[in-house]
Structures are given as C-alpha cells and as structure tokens.
mmCIF file of C-alpha atoms in Angstrom:
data_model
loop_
_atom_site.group_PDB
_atom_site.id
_atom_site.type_symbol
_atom_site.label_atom_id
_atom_site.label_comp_id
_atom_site.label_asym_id
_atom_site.label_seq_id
_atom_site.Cartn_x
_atom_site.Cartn_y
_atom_site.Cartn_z
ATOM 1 C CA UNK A 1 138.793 103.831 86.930
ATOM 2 C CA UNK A 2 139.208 101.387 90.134
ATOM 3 C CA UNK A 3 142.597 102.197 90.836
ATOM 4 C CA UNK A 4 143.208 99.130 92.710
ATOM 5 C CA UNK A 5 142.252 96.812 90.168
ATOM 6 C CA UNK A 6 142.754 99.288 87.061
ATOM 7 C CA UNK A 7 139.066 98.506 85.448
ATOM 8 C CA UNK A 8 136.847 100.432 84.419
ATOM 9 C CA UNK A 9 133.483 100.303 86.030
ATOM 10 C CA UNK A 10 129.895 100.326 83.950
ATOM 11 C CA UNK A 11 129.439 103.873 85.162
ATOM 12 C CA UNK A 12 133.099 105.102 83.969
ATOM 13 C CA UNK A 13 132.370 103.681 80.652
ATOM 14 C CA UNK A 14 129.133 105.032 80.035
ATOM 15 C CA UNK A 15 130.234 108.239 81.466
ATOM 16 C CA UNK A 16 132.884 108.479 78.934
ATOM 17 C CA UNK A 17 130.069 107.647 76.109
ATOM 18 C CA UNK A 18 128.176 111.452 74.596
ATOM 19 C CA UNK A 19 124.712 111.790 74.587
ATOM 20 C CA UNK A 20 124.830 111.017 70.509
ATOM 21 C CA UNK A 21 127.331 110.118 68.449
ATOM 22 C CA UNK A 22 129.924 112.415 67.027
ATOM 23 C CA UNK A 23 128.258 114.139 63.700
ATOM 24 C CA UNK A 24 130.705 114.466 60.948
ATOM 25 C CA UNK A 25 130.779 118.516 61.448
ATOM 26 C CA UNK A 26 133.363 117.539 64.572
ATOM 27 C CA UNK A 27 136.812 118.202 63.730
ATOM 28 C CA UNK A 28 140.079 117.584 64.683
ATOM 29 C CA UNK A 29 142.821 119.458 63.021
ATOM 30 C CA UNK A 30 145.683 117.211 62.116
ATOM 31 C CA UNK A 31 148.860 117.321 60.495
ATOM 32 C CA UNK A 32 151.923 115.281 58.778
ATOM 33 C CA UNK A 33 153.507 115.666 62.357
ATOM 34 C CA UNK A 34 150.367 114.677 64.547
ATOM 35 C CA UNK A 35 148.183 112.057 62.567
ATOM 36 C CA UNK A 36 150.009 109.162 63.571
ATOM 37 C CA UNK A 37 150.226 109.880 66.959
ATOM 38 C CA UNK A 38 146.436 111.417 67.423
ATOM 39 C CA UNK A 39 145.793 108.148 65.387
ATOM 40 C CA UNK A 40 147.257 106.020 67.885
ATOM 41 C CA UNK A 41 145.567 107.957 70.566
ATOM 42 C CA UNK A 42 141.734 107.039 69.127
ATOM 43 C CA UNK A 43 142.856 103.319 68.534
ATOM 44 C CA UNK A 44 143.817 102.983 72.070
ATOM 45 C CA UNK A 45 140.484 104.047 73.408
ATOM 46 C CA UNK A 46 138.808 101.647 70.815
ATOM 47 C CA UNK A 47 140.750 99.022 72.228
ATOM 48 C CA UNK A 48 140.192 99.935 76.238
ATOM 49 C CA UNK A 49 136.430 100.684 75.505
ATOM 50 C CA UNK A 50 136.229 96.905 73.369
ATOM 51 C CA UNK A 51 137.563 95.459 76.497
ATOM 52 C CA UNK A 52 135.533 96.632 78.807
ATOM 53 C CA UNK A 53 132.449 95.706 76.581
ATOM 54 C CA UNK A 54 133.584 92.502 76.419
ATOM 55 C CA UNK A 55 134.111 91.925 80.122
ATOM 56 C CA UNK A 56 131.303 93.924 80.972
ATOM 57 C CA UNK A 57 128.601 93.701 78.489
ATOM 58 C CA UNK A 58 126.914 90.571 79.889
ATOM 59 C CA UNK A 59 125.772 92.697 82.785
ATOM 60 C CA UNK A 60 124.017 94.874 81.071
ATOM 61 C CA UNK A 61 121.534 92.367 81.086
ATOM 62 C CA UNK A 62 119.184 92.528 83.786
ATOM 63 C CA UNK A 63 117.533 89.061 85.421
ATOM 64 C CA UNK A 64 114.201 89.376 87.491
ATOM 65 C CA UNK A 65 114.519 88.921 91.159
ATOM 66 C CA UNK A 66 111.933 87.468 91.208
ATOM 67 C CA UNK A 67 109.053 85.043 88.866
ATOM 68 C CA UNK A 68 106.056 87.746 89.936
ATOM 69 C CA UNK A 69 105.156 90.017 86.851
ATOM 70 C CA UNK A 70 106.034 92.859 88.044
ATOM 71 C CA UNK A 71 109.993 91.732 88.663
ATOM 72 C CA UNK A 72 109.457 89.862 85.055
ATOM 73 C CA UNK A 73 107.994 93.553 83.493
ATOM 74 C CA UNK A 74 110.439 95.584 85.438
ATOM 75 C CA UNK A 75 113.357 93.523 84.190
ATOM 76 C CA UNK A 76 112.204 93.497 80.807
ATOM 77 C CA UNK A 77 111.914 97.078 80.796
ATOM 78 C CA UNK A 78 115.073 97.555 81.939
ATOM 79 C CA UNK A 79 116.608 95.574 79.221
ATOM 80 C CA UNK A 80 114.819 97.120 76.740
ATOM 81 C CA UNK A 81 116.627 100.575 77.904
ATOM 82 C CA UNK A 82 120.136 99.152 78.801
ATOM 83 C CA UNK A 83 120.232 96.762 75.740
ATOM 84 C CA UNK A 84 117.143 96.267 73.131
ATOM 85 C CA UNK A 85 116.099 99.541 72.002
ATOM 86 C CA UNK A 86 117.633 101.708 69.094
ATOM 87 C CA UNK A 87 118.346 104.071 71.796
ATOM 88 C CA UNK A 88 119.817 102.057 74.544
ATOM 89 C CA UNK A 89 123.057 102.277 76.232
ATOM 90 C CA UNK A 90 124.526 99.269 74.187
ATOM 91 C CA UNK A 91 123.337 100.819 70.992
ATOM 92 C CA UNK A 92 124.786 104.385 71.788
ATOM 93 C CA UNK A 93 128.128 102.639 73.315
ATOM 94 C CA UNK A 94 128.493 100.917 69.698
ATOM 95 C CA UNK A 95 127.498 103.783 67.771
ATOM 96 C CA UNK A 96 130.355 105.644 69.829
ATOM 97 C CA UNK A 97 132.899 103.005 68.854
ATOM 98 C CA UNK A 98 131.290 102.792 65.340
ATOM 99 C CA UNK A 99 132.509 106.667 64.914
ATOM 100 C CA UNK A 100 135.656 106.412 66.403
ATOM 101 C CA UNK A 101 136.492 103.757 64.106
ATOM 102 C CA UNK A 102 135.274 106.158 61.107
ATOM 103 C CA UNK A 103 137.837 108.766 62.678
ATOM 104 C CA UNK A 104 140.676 105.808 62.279
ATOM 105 C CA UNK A 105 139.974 105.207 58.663
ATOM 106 C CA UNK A 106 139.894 109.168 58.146
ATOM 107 C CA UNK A 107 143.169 109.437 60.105
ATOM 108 C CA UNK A 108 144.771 106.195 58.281
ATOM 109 C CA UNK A 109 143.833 107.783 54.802
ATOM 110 C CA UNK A 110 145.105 111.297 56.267
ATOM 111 C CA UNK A 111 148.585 109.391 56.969
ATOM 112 C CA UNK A 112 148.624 107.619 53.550
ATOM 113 C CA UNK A 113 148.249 111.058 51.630
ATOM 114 C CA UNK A 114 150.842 112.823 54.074
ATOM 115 C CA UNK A 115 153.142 110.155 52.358
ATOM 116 C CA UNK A 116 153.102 107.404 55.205
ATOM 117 C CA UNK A 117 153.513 103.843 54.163
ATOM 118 C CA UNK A 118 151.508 100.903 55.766
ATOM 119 C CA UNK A 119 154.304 100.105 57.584
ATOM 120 C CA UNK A 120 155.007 103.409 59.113
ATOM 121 C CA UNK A 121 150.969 103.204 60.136
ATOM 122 C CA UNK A 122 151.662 99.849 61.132
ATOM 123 C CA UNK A 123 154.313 100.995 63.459
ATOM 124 C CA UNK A 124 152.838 103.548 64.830
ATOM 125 C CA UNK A 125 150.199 101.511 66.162
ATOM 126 C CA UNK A 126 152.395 99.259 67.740
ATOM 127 C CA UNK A 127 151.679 96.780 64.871
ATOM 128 C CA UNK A 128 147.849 96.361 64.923
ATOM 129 C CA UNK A 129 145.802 96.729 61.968
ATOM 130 C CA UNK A 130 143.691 99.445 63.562
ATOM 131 C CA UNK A 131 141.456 99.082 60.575
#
C-alpha cells in the first residue's frame, strides 16, 4: 500500500490474489464467539479489493504505442493475458472475490444457526448487506 496516498497499487492487489482460487477443502474454524467478527473481517477485504478494481481495472487494459503490427499484436496479447482469457489476471482477481463472497454466505448461514438474527449480522457489518 502507498502509504502516502493509502491506495493500493496493481501489483499489491494482484499480489494479494493466490495462484487459484480457494477449493472448498480450505477451512476456517469458526465459532458462536468468532463468526461475526471473522465475517466482518472477509467483507472488508471484499469491499477494499472492489474498490481498487473499480479504480483500477481500466488499466488493465493495454493500448498500442504505436499503429505498427507488432505494437497492435503485442498489445493484444497482452490483453488477452491481463484481461480476455479464462486464465487472466481479471478472471483469477474475480474468481478470488467470487470465493470470498461464498465464504460470506457460509459465515452468514454459520451466524444464523449459532442463533444470530439479521440484525445482529447486520450490525456486525456495520449495516451492509454483505450478501
């Protein structure tokens, strides 16, 4: 993180992103006392990772420097990796966030049969639906 300005740079974020998605053999051992708070945990990296898509994302894009074909093929190629193919960066950064926001749901239903109401969820995320 740029510590002057407090974003997160392309190379922090993909940094942060694994190789492959979490499988569902991961675990994370919660209880009545934790889930809320391990909850809240997850949604707030959801919510810094969305935002630095958002800002970000556009860049991932890659424009040719030049009109000759081989800044037109390099370009293209380069998009291909960073955005258009099933294994790019952009696919593997929302197939991160597409797991974490399984985990959520897991942790949400987790809370619900510990005995938490919606608004004690609620509450604990400091009122977003997290869902």
């Amino acid at each position: 993180m740029n510590e002057t300005t407090g974003s997160l740079s392309w190379a922090d974020v993909l940094a942060a992103v694994p190789e492959a998605a979490p499988t569902s053999t991961a675990t994370m051992k919660v209880n009545h006392d934790n889930v809320l708070a391990a909850a809240k945990i997850i949604q707030t990296q959801i919510d810094a990772l969305t935002d630095a898509i958002r800002l970000n994302g556009p860049s991932l894009v890659i424009e040719p420097t030049a009109d000759d074909p081989v800044s037109v093929d390099a370009a293209n190629a380069w998009n291909h990796r960073l955005v258009g193919a099933d294994d790019s960066y952009a696919a593997r950064i929302d197939g991160y966030l597409q797991s974490l926001n399984l985990l959520i749901k897991q942790l949400r239903d987790s809370a619900k049969t510990y005995g938490f109401n919606e608004q004690d969820i609620e509450a604990a995320f400091g009122g977003t639906s997290g869902a």
